[in-house]
Amino acid sequence: MIGTLLHYLEYPFVRYALVVGVLIALCSSLLGVTLVLKRYSFIGNGLSSVAFGAMTVATVLDMTNEMTLVLPVTVLCAVLLLSAGQRAALKGDAAVAMVSVGALAFGYMLMNIFSTSSNLSADVCSTLFGSTSILTLTIREVVLCIVLSVAVVAAFVLFYHKIFAVTFDESFAQATGTNARAYNLVIAVIVAVIIVLAMNLVGSLLISALVIFPALSAMRVHKTFLSVTICSAILSVACALAGLLVSILGGTPVGSTIVAVNAVAFGIFSLIGRLKGGVSRG
Amino acid sequence: MALLTVQDLTLGYEGRTLVSHLNFSLEEGDYLCIVGENGSGKSTLMRTILGLQPPVSGQVLFREGLKSSHVGYLPQQTPIQRDFPASVEEIVRSGFQGRCGLRPFYDREEKAMARENMERMGVLDLRDRCYRELSGGQQQRVLLARALCAARKVLLLDEPVSGLDPKATGEMYDLLEGLNREGLALIMISHDIGAALTYASHILHLGQQVFFGTREAYQNSAVGRRFVEREGDSL
Ligand SMILES: Nc1ncnc2c1ncn2[C@@H]1O[C@H](COP(=O)(O)OP(=O)(O)OP(=O)(O)O)[C@@H](O)[C@H]1O
Ligand SMILES: [Mg+2]
């Protein structure tokens, strides 16, 4: 098996896939805690549907670089969904659900009307569940992914304490002079970039799993914000690596394999948490 | 000029007026207690002063140079999700966030002051513990330590002793008195009229009749006497 693996690693597209997979996993786990605690677990689905809708529009318009449309549209939607949070007429999950199914329906319709491809359902399936396109990345896409990942990680580190303050107690932060609204915007933008990045890896339907599973697992065992954040980052990278390797060796679909590994990790962490809790209580 | 001036302030929700045309001011070193029945608008007033919600009309003026990053705040109920993973120390330090501006990390002085405030509130031993595993009273003290980190001029407290046992309540009042002596202006909402009449320099009474004045004036006013009697009976 090791031999097969080394053999595969000689191909650049396999190495690209591993690099991109690890980076995406790292980024997507960072804001998991914040999103779970702000009751926005499903934001990933909403935004990736938006990205899907934007992508179909870009395809119909025959744009050469789809990102120039997809990224701004997704960022805009993230800002609207996250920042209008408390005061909007539509509360959190309802708004997310509405945007999500709306954009999905719209995108699918566009694809149906304008599609030139002969195999429409395969196209749709791959956008929803993650394509094998992670294995066909060009060097340009890899570079773009690296640049965006570095930006996301840097922004997260620089805003770490502010994100904590705004997530833990938004009204206290606002009352004592932190510009909570601005930092909610920062969070929204980071989330949008992560979603657009991660869509390639696991697809629209599975993206929430990548965002929230590592955070939820880490929260079973760890009790402070810092340790949860670090643990979920490491866990997410490990699960992505394991999932990628399994899917390369076993020929399983990339996205669902990674999510399955995350689900198993969640089970293990829950068990550890239960055991630890039992010991410290008893 | 006063530290904080409330001018012709009217508060309410969706057409229902709670408090109309309120005027008062807070000087440096004042200890203002806000009293009144449940639902009379005390928390609403405090949230308006903090800029968390807009007034129906009127305004709240801070002294020039006094910014919201000089204000500490202890909310009545914190809308913190029950399952938030955060240690006591992380929470207390977040009180400094307002003064950090764009600076990404806390400096050494802030870390030392956070420690000092935890010690003062008697939660230093708990600093690595998870907030959600503490008792209600311990949580209250952690939030007060956080408020102390934020407060440089004014501290606003919404029912700081609710949920504390008599001993902790007494300690809390002593602590607040000490802070007030050191020059921190306090605004405290309280249902404990006895404590209000012991510690406060000024009283603001909200309700059908509104009263603002010194503690002595309140005790001699008709509103004050009636309220004190009724609260005394209900004890
Ligand atoms: N967000 C809101 N929307 C509409 N009405 C509200 C809102 N918040 C409070 N109210 C109403 O305003 C009134 C005053 O509320 P407030 O919380 O200011 O009272 P309070 O004086 O602090 O009472 P307590 O002593 O119980 O804390 C109440 O009748 C309440 O129902
Ligand atoms: Mg109240």
Coordinates of C-alpha atoms and ligand atoms in Angstrom, one line a residue:
Chain A
M1 CA 0.0 0.0 0.0
I2 CA 2.8 2.4 0.9
G3 CA 4.3 1.6 -2.5
T4 CA 1.1 2.5 -4.3
L5 CA 0.9 5.7 -2.3
L6 CA 4.5 6.7 -3.1
H7 CA 3.8 5.9 -6.7
Y8 CA 0.7 8.2 -6.7
L9 CA 2.7 10.9 -5.0
E10 CA 5.0 11.1 -8.0
Y11 CA 2.1 12.7 -9.9
P12 CA 1.9 16.4 -9.4
F13 CA -1.9 16.5 -9.5
V14 CA -1.9 14.2 -6.4
R15 CA 0.5 16.5 -4.6
Y16 CA -1.6 19.5 -5.6
A17 CA -4.7 17.8 -4.3
L18 CA -3.1 17.1 -0.9
V19 CA -1.8 20.6 -0.5
V20 CA -5.1 22.2 -1.4
G21 CA -7.0 19.7 0.7
V22 CA -4.9 20.4 3.8
L23 CA -5.1 24.2 3.4
I24 CA -8.9 24.1 2.9
A25 CA -9.4 21.9 5.9
L26 CA -7.3 24.2 8.0
C27 CA -9.1 27.3 7.0
S28 CA -12.6 25.9 7.2
S29 CA -12.1 24.7 10.8
L30 CA -11.0 28.1 12.1
L31 CA -14.3 29.8 12.2
G32 CA -16.3 26.6 13.1
V33 CA -16.6 27.4 16.8
T34 CA -17.8 30.9 16.1
L35 CA -20.4 29.8 13.6
V36 CA -21.7 27.0 15.8
L37 CA -22.0 29.3 18.7
K38 CA -23.7 32.0 16.7
R39 CA -26.2 29.5 15.6
Y40 CA -25.1 29.7 12.1
S41 CA -24.1 26.0 11.5
F42 CA -25.9 26.0 8.2
I43 CA -24.3 29.1 6.8
G44 CA -22.0 27.0 4.8
N45 CA -24.8 25.4 2.9
G46 CA -26.5 28.8 2.3
L47 CA -23.3 30.4 1.0
S48 CA -22.2 27.5 -1.1
S49 CA -25.6 27.5 -2.8
V50 CA -25.1 31.1 -3.5
A51 CA -21.7 30.3 -4.9
F52 CA -23.3 27.6 -7.0
G53 CA -25.9 30.0 -8.3
A54 CA -23.2 32.6 -9.1
M55 CA -21.1 29.9 -10.8
T56 CA -23.9 28.9 -13.2
V57 CA -24.4 32.6 -14.0
A58 CA -20.7 32.9 -14.8
T59 CA -20.9 29.8 -17.0
V60 CA -23.9 31.1 -18.9
L61 CA -22.2 34.4 -19.4
D62 CA -19.2 32.4 -20.6
M63 CA -16.8 34.2 -18.2
T64 CA -13.2 33.0 -18.4
N65 CA -12.5 33.5 -14.7
E66 CA -15.5 32.4 -12.7
M67 CA -14.0 33.6 -9.4
T68 CA -14.3 37.2 -10.3
L69 CA -18.1 36.8 -10.1
V70 CA -18.4 34.0 -7.6
L71 CA -16.2 35.5 -4.8
P72 CA -17.8 39.0 -4.6
V73 CA -21.4 37.6 -4.8
T74 CA -20.7 35.1 -2.0
V75 CA -19.0 37.8 0.1
L76 CA -21.9 40.1 -0.3
C77 CA -24.4 37.4 0.7
A78 CA -22.3 36.5 3.7
V79 CA -22.2 40.1 4.8
L80 CA -26.0 40.4 4.4
L81 CA -26.8 37.2 6.2
L82 CA -24.3 37.5 9.1
S83 CA -24.5 41.2 9.8
A84 CA -28.2 41.7 9.5
G85 CA -28.4 38.8 12.0
Q86 CA -30.2 40.2 14.9
R87 CA -32.3 42.9 13.4
A88 CA -33.4 41.4 10.1
A89 CA -37.1 40.6 9.7
L90 CA -36.0 37.0 8.9
K91 CA -34.0 35.5 11.7
G92 CA -30.8 33.5 11.2
D93 CA -31.7 30.0 10.2
A94 CA -34.8 31.0 8.2
A95 CA -32.9 33.5 6.1
V96 CA -30.1 31.0 5.5
A97 CA -32.5 28.3 4.5
M98 CA -34.3 30.7 2.2
V99 CA -31.2 31.9 0.5
S100 CA -29.9 28.4 0.3
V101 CA -32.8 26.7 -1.5
G102 CA -33.5 29.8 -3.6
A103 CA -30.0 30.0 -5.0
L104 CA -29.9 26.3 -5.6
A105 CA -33.2 26.3 -7.5
F106 CA -32.2 29.3 -9.5
G107 CA -28.8 27.8 -10.4
Y108 CA -30.2 24.5 -11.4
M109 CA -32.8 26.2 -13.6
L110 CA -30.1 28.2 -15.3
M111 CA -28.0 25.1 -15.9
N112 CA -31.0 23.3 -17.4
I113 CA -31.9 26.1 -19.7
F114 CA -28.5 27.0 -20.9
S115 CA -26.5 23.9 -20.4
T116 CA -24.4 22.7 -23.4
S117 CA -23.2 19.6 -21.6
S118 CA -24.8 16.3 -22.5
N119 CA -24.6 14.9 -19.0
L120 CA -26.4 17.5 -16.8
S121 CA -27.1 15.3 -13.8
A122 CA -23.5 14.4 -13.5
D123 CA -22.5 18.1 -13.5
V124 CA -25.1 18.9 -10.9
C125 CA -24.1 15.9 -8.8
S126 CA -20.5 16.9 -8.8
T127 CA -21.2 20.5 -7.7
L128 CA -23.4 19.2 -4.9
F129 CA -21.2 16.5 -3.6
G130 CA -17.8 17.6 -4.6
S131 CA -16.2 16.8 -7.9
T132 CA -13.0 15.0 -8.7
S133 CA -11.9 18.4 -9.9
I134 CA -9.7 18.5 -6.8
L135 CA -7.6 15.9 -8.8
T136 CA -7.5 18.1 -11.9
L137 CA -6.2 21.3 -10.4
T138 CA -4.0 23.5 -12.4
I139 CA -1.0 25.2 -10.9
R140 CA -2.8 28.5 -11.1
E141 CA -5.7 27.3 -9.0
V142 CA -3.3 25.9 -6.5
V143 CA -1.5 29.2 -6.2
L144 CA -4.8 31.0 -5.8
C145 CA -5.8 28.6 -3.0
I146 CA -2.5 29.1 -1.2
V147 CA -2.8 32.9 -1.4
L148 CA -6.4 32.9 -0.1
S149 CA -5.5 30.4 2.7
V150 CA -2.6 32.5 3.9
A151 CA -4.9 35.5 3.9
V152 CA -7.6 33.7 5.8
V153 CA -5.2 32.3 8.4
A154 CA -3.5 35.7 8.8
A155 CA -6.8 37.5 9.2
F156 CA -7.9 35.0 11.8
V157 CA -4.8 35.3 13.9
L158 CA -4.9 39.1 13.8
F159 CA -8.6 39.3 14.7
Y160 CA -8.5 36.3 17.0
H161 CA -9.3 38.2 20.2
K162 CA -11.8 40.4 18.6
I163 CA -13.6 37.4 17.1
F164 CA -13.6 35.9 20.6
A165 CA -15.1 39.0 22.2
V166 CA -17.8 39.4 19.6
T167 CA -18.8 35.8 19.7
F168 CA -18.8 35.4 23.4
D169 CA -20.8 38.5 24.2
E170 CA -21.6 40.9 21.4
S171 CA -23.5 43.5 23.4
F172 CA -20.8 43.8 26.0
A173 CA -18.2 44.2 23.3
Q174 CA -20.4 46.8 21.6
A175 CA -21.1 48.7 24.8
T176 CA -17.5 48.9 25.8
G177 CA -16.2 50.3 22.6
T178 CA -15.5 47.4 20.3
N179 CA -16.9 47.9 16.9
A180 CA -18.9 44.7 16.9
R181 CA -20.5 45.4 13.6
A182 CA -17.2 45.8 11.8
Y183 CA -15.9 42.6 13.2
N184 CA -19.1 40.7 12.3
L185 CA -18.3 41.9 8.7
V186 CA -14.8 40.6 9.0
I187 CA -16.2 37.2 10.1
A188 CA -18.6 37.2 7.2
V189 CA -15.9 38.0 4.6
I190 CA -13.6 35.3 6.0
V191 CA -16.5 32.8 6.0
A192 CA -17.4 33.6 2.4
V193 CA -13.8 33.1 1.2
I194 CA -13.6 29.8 3.0
I195 CA -16.8 28.6 1.5
V196 CA -15.7 29.4 -2.0
L197 CA -12.4 27.7 -1.4
A198 CA -14.0 24.6 0.2
M199 CA -16.6 24.1 -2.5
N200 CA -14.1 22.5 -4.7
L201 CA -13.1 20.0 -2.1
V202 CA -16.4 18.6 -0.8
G203 CA -19.1 20.3 -2.8
S204 CA -22.1 22.4 -1.8
L205 CA -24.1 19.9 0.2
L206 CA -21.3 18.6 2.4
I207 CA -19.6 21.9 3.1
S208 CA -21.2 22.5 6.5
A209 CA -19.7 19.3 7.7
L210 CA -16.2 20.6 6.9
V211 CA -16.9 23.8 8.8
I212 CA -18.6 22.5 11.9
F213 CA -17.5 18.9 12.5
P214 CA -14.0 19.7 13.7
A215 CA -15.2 22.4 16.0
L216 CA -18.0 20.2 17.5
S217 CA -15.5 17.3 18.0
A218 CA -13.0 19.6 19.7
M219 CA -15.6 21.0 22.0
R220 CA -16.4 17.5 23.3
V221 CA -12.9 17.4 24.8
H222 CA -11.5 20.9 25.2
K223 CA -12.9 23.7 27.3
T224 CA -11.1 26.9 26.4
F225 CA -11.5 28.9 23.2
L226 CA -7.8 28.6 22.4
S227 CA -7.5 24.9 22.9
V228 CA -10.7 24.2 21.0
T229 CA -9.5 26.3 18.1
I230 CA -6.1 24.6 17.9
C231 CA -7.5 21.2 18.4
S232 CA -10.2 21.6 15.6
A233 CA -7.5 22.9 13.2
I234 CA -5.3 19.9 13.8
L235 CA -8.2 17.5 13.7
S236 CA -9.6 19.0 10.5
V237 CA -6.2 18.7 8.7
A238 CA -5.7 15.2 9.9
C239 CA -9.2 14.1 8.8
A240 CA -8.8 15.8 5.4
L241 CA -5.4 14.0 4.9
A242 CA -6.8 10.7 5.9
G243 CA -9.9 11.1 3.7
L244 CA -7.9 12.2 0.7
L245 CA -5.5 9.2 1.0
V246 CA -8.4 6.8 1.4
S247 CA -10.2 8.2 -1.6
I248 CA -7.0 8.2 -3.8
L249 CA -6.2 4.6 -2.8
G250 CA -9.7 3.3 -2.7
G251 CA -11.2 5.3 -5.4
T252 CA -14.1 6.6 -3.2
P253 CA -15.5 10.1 -3.7
V254 CA -13.3 12.7 -2.1
G255 CA -15.8 14.9 -0.4
S256 CA -17.9 12.3 1.2
T257 CA -14.9 10.3 2.3
I258 CA -13.5 13.4 4.2
V259 CA -16.8 14.0 5.8
A260 CA -17.1 10.4 6.8
V261 CA -13.7 10.5 8.4
N262 CA -14.8 13.6 10.3
A263 CA -17.9 11.9 11.5
V264 CA -15.9 9.0 12.8
A265 CA -13.6 11.4 14.6
F266 CA -16.6 13.1 16.2
G267 CA -17.7 9.8 17.5
I268 CA -14.3 9.1 19.0
F269 CA -14.0 12.6 20.6
S270 CA -17.5 12.2 22.1
L271 CA -16.4 9.0 23.7
I272 CA -13.2 10.6 25.0
G273 CA -15.2 13.5 26.3
R274 CA -17.7 11.2 28.1
L275 CA -14.9 9.2 29.7
K276 CA -13.0 12.4 30.8
G277 CA -16.1 14.0 32.1
G278 CA -16.9 10.8 34.1
V279 CA -13.5 10.7 35.6
S280 CA -13.3 14.3 36.7
R281 CA -16.8 14.2 38.0
G282 CA -16.4 11.0 39.9
Chain B
M1 CA -19.1 69.4 32.9
A2 CA -20.8 66.3 34.2
L3 CA -19.4 62.9 33.2
L4 CA -22.7 61.9 31.6
T5 CA -25.8 63.9 30.9
V6 CA -29.2 62.5 30.0
Q7 CA -31.2 65.1 28.2
D8 CA -35.0 64.9 27.7
L9 CA -34.8 61.2 27.1
T10 CA -37.9 59.2 26.1
L11 CA -37.7 55.4 26.1
G12 CA -40.2 52.9 24.8
Y13 CA -40.9 50.0 22.4
E14 CA -43.2 50.1 19.4
G15 CA -45.2 53.1 20.4
R16 CA -45.5 52.1 24.1
T17 CA -43.7 54.8 26.1
L18 CA -41.9 53.5 29.2
V19 CA -40.1 56.6 30.4
S20 CA -40.7 60.1 29.1
H21 CA -38.6 63.3 29.2
L22 CA -36.0 62.0 31.6
N23 CA -33.3 64.4 32.7
F24 CA -30.4 63.7 35.0
S25 CA -26.6 63.9 35.1
L26 CA -23.8 61.9 36.7
E27 CA -20.7 63.6 38.1
E28 CA -17.3 62.0 38.7
G29 CA -17.3 59.8 41.7
D30 CA -21.1 59.6 41.9
Y31 CA -22.8 56.3 43.0
L32 CA -26.2 56.3 41.3
C33 CA -28.8 53.6 42.1
I34 CA -31.7 53.1 39.7
V35 CA -34.7 51.6 41.4
G36 CA -38.2 50.8 40.4
E37 CA -40.6 48.0 39.7
N38 CA -40.1 45.1 37.3
G39 CA -40.7 46.4 33.8
S40 CA -40.3 50.0 34.6
G41 CA -37.6 50.4 32.0
K42 CA -34.4 50.3 34.1
S43 CA -32.5 47.9 31.9
T44 CA -33.8 49.7 28.8
L45 CA -32.4 53.0 30.2
M46 CA -29.0 51.3 30.8
R47 CA -28.9 49.8 27.4
T48 CA -29.7 53.2 25.9
I49 CA -27.0 54.9 27.9
L50 CA -24.6 52.3 26.5
G51 CA -25.7 52.9 23.0
L52 CA -27.0 49.4 22.5
Q53 CA -30.4 50.7 21.5
P54 CA -31.7 54.0 20.2
P55 CA -33.9 56.2 22.3
V56 CA -37.4 57.3 21.1
S57 CA -36.2 60.9 21.5
G58 CA -33.7 62.9 23.5
Q59 CA -30.0 62.1 24.0
V60 CA -27.3 60.8 26.2
L61 CA -24.2 63.1 26.3
F62 CA -20.8 61.9 27.5
R63 CA -18.2 64.4 28.7
E64 CA -15.7 65.3 26.0
G65 CA -13.0 62.8 25.8
L66 CA -15.0 60.1 27.5
K67 CA -15.5 57.2 25.1
S68 CA -17.4 54.0 25.3
S69 CA -14.1 52.3 25.7
H70 CA -13.9 53.9 29.2
V71 CA -17.1 52.2 30.3
G72 CA -17.6 48.9 32.0
Y73 CA -20.8 47.0 31.9
L74 CA -22.3 44.0 33.7
P75 CA -25.5 42.9 31.9
Q76 CA -28.5 41.6 33.7
Q77 CA -28.7 38.5 31.7
T78 CA -25.9 37.6 29.4
P79 CA -27.1 36.1 26.2
I80 CA -24.1 33.8 26.3
Q81 CA -24.8 30.4 24.8
R82 CA -24.6 27.7 27.4
D83 CA -22.0 25.6 25.5
F84 CA -19.4 28.3 24.8
P85 CA -15.9 26.9 25.5
A86 CA -14.0 29.7 27.2
S87 CA -11.8 29.9 30.2
V88 CA -12.3 32.4 33.0
E89 CA -9.0 34.2 32.0
E90 CA -10.0 34.4 28.3
I91 CA -13.3 36.1 29.3
V92 CA -11.8 38.5 31.8
R93 CA -9.1 39.6 29.3
S94 CA -11.8 40.3 26.7
G95 CA -12.8 43.2 28.9
F96 CA -9.8 45.1 27.4
Q97 CA -10.9 44.6 23.9
G98 CA -12.5 48.0 23.6
R99 CA -9.3 49.9 24.4
C100 CA -7.2 47.7 22.0
G101 CA -8.5 49.3 18.9
L102 CA -6.8 47.6 16.0
R103 CA -4.0 46.1 18.1
P104 CA -4.3 42.4 17.7
F105 CA -3.0 41.1 21.1
Y106 CA -3.2 42.1 24.8
D107 CA -0.1 43.7 26.2
R108 CA 1.7 42.7 29.3
E109 CA 0.1 45.5 31.4
E110 CA -3.3 44.4 30.4
K111 CA -2.6 40.8 31.3
A112 CA -1.3 41.8 34.7
M113 CA -4.4 44.0 35.3
A114 CA -6.7 41.1 34.3
R115 CA -5.0 39.0 36.9
E116 CA -5.3 41.7 39.5
N117 CA -9.0 42.1 38.8
M118 CA -9.5 38.3 39.0
E119 CA -7.8 38.3 42.4
R120 CA -10.0 41.2 43.6
M121 CA -13.1 39.2 42.6
G122 CA -11.8 36.1 44.1
V123 CA -11.8 34.1 40.9
L124 CA -8.0 33.9 40.3
D125 CA -8.0 30.2 41.3
L126 CA -10.6 29.5 38.7
R127 CA -8.7 31.2 35.8
D128 CA -8.2 28.0 33.8
R129 CA -11.6 26.6 34.5
C130 CA -14.3 26.5 31.9
Y131 CA -16.8 29.3 32.4
R132 CA -19.9 27.2 31.7
E133 CA -18.9 24.8 34.5
L134 CA -19.0 27.5 37.2
S135 CA -21.9 28.3 39.5
G136 CA -24.1 31.2 38.9
G137 CA -22.4 33.3 41.6
Q138 CA -19.0 32.5 40.3
Q139 CA -20.0 33.4 36.8
Q140 CA -21.3 36.7 38.0
R141 CA -18.0 37.5 39.6
V142 CA -16.1 36.6 36.4
L143 CA -18.3 39.0 34.4
L144 CA -17.7 41.7 37.0
A145 CA -13.9 41.1 36.7
R146 CA -14.3 41.6 33.0
A147 CA -16.4 44.7 33.5
L148 CA -13.6 46.1 35.8
C149 CA -11.1 45.6 33.0
A150 CA -13.2 47.7 30.7
A151 CA -14.1 50.4 33.3
R152 CA -11.8 53.3 33.6
K153 CA -14.3 56.0 34.4
V154 CA -17.8 54.6 34.7
L155 CA -19.2 51.2 35.6
L156 CA -22.7 50.2 34.8
L157 CA -24.2 47.3 36.7
D158 CA -27.6 45.7 36.0
E159 CA -28.6 43.9 39.2
P160 CA -25.1 42.8 40.1
V161 CA -26.1 40.8 43.2
S162 CA -29.0 38.7 41.8
G163 CA -28.1 35.1 42.3
L164 CA -25.5 35.7 44.9
D165 CA -25.7 34.4 48.5
P166 CA -25.9 36.9 51.4
K167 CA -22.1 36.6 52.1
A168 CA -21.2 37.2 48.5
T169 CA -23.7 40.0 48.3
G170 CA -22.1 41.7 51.2
E171 CA -18.7 41.3 49.6
M172 CA -19.9 42.6 46.3
Y173 CA -21.3 45.8 47.9
D174 CA -18.0 46.3 49.9
L175 CA -16.1 45.9 46.7
L176 CA -18.2 48.3 44.8
E177 CA -17.9 50.8 47.6
G178 CA -14.2 50.5 47.4
L179 CA -14.1 51.1 43.7
N180 CA -16.3 54.1 44.1
R181 CA -14.0 55.5 46.7
E182 CA -11.1 55.1 44.2
G183 CA -13.0 57.4 41.9
L184 CA -15.0 55.2 39.7
A185 CA -18.5 56.4 39.0
L186 CA -21.1 53.7 39.4
I187 CA -24.6 53.3 38.0
M188 CA -26.3 50.3 39.5
I189 CA -29.8 48.9 39.0
S190 CA -30.9 47.2 42.1
H191 CA -34.0 45.7 43.7
D192 CA -32.3 45.9 47.1
I193 CA -33.7 49.2 48.3
G194 CA -31.9 48.8 51.6
A195 CA -28.5 48.6 49.9
A196 CA -29.4 51.5 47.6
L197 CA -30.2 53.7 50.6
T198 CA -27.0 52.6 52.3
Y199 CA -24.4 53.0 49.6
A200 CA -25.8 55.3 46.8
S201 CA -25.1 59.0 46.6
H202 CA -28.0 59.5 44.2
I203 CA -31.2 57.7 43.4
L204 CA -33.1 57.5 40.2
H205 CA -36.6 56.1 40.6
L206 CA -38.4 54.9 37.5
G207 CA -42.1 54.1 37.4
Q208 CA -45.3 56.1 37.3
Q209 CA -43.6 58.8 39.1
V210 CA -40.0 59.6 38.3
F211 CA -37.6 60.9 40.8
F212 CA -34.0 61.9 40.6
G213 CA -32.0 63.4 43.4
T214 CA -29.6 62.7 46.3
R215 CA -30.3 59.8 48.6
E216 CA -31.4 62.1 51.4
A217 CA -33.8 63.9 49.2
Y218 CA -35.3 60.6 48.0
Q219 CA -35.8 59.4 51.6
N220 CA -37.8 62.6 52.3
S221 CA -39.8 62.5 49.1
A222 CA -43.3 61.1 48.8
V223 CA -42.3 58.7 46.1
G224 CA -39.3 57.4 48.0
R225 CA -41.2 56.9 51.3
R226 CA -44.0 55.0 49.6
F227 CA -41.6 52.8 47.7
V228 CA -39.4 52.1 50.7
E229 CA -42.4 51.2 52.7
R230 CA -43.8 48.8 50.1
E231 CA -40.5 47.1 49.5
G232 CA -40.0 46.9 53.2
D233 CA -43.4 45.1 53.5
S234 CA -42.6 42.7 50.8
L235 CA -39.4 41.6 52.5
Ligands
LIG1 N1 -36.7 44.2 23.0 C1 -37.9 44.6 23.5 N2 -39.0 44.7 22.7 C2 -40.2 45.1 23.2 N3 -40.4 45.4 24.5 C3 -39.4 45.2 25.4 C4 -38.1 44.8 24.9 N4 -37.3 44.7 26.0 C5 -38.0 45.1 27.1 N5 -39.3 45.4 26.7 C6 -40.4 45.8 27.6 O1 -40.0 47.0 28.2 C7 -40.4 47.0 29.5 C8 -39.2 47.4 30.4 O2 -38.2 46.4 30.3 P1 -36.9 46.5 31.1 O3 -36.1 45.3 30.9 O4 -36.2 47.8 30.8 O5 -37.4 46.5 32.6 P2 -36.6 46.5 34.0 O6 -37.0 47.8 34.7 O7 -35.2 46.3 33.8 O8 -37.3 45.3 34.7 P3 -36.6 44.2 35.7 O9 -36.6 44.8 37.1 O10 -37.5 43.1 35.6 O11 -35.2 43.9 35.2 C9 -41.0 45.7 29.8 O12 -42.4 45.8 29.9 C10 -40.6 44.8 28.7 O13 -41.6 43.9 28.4
MG2 MG -33.8 44.8 34.1

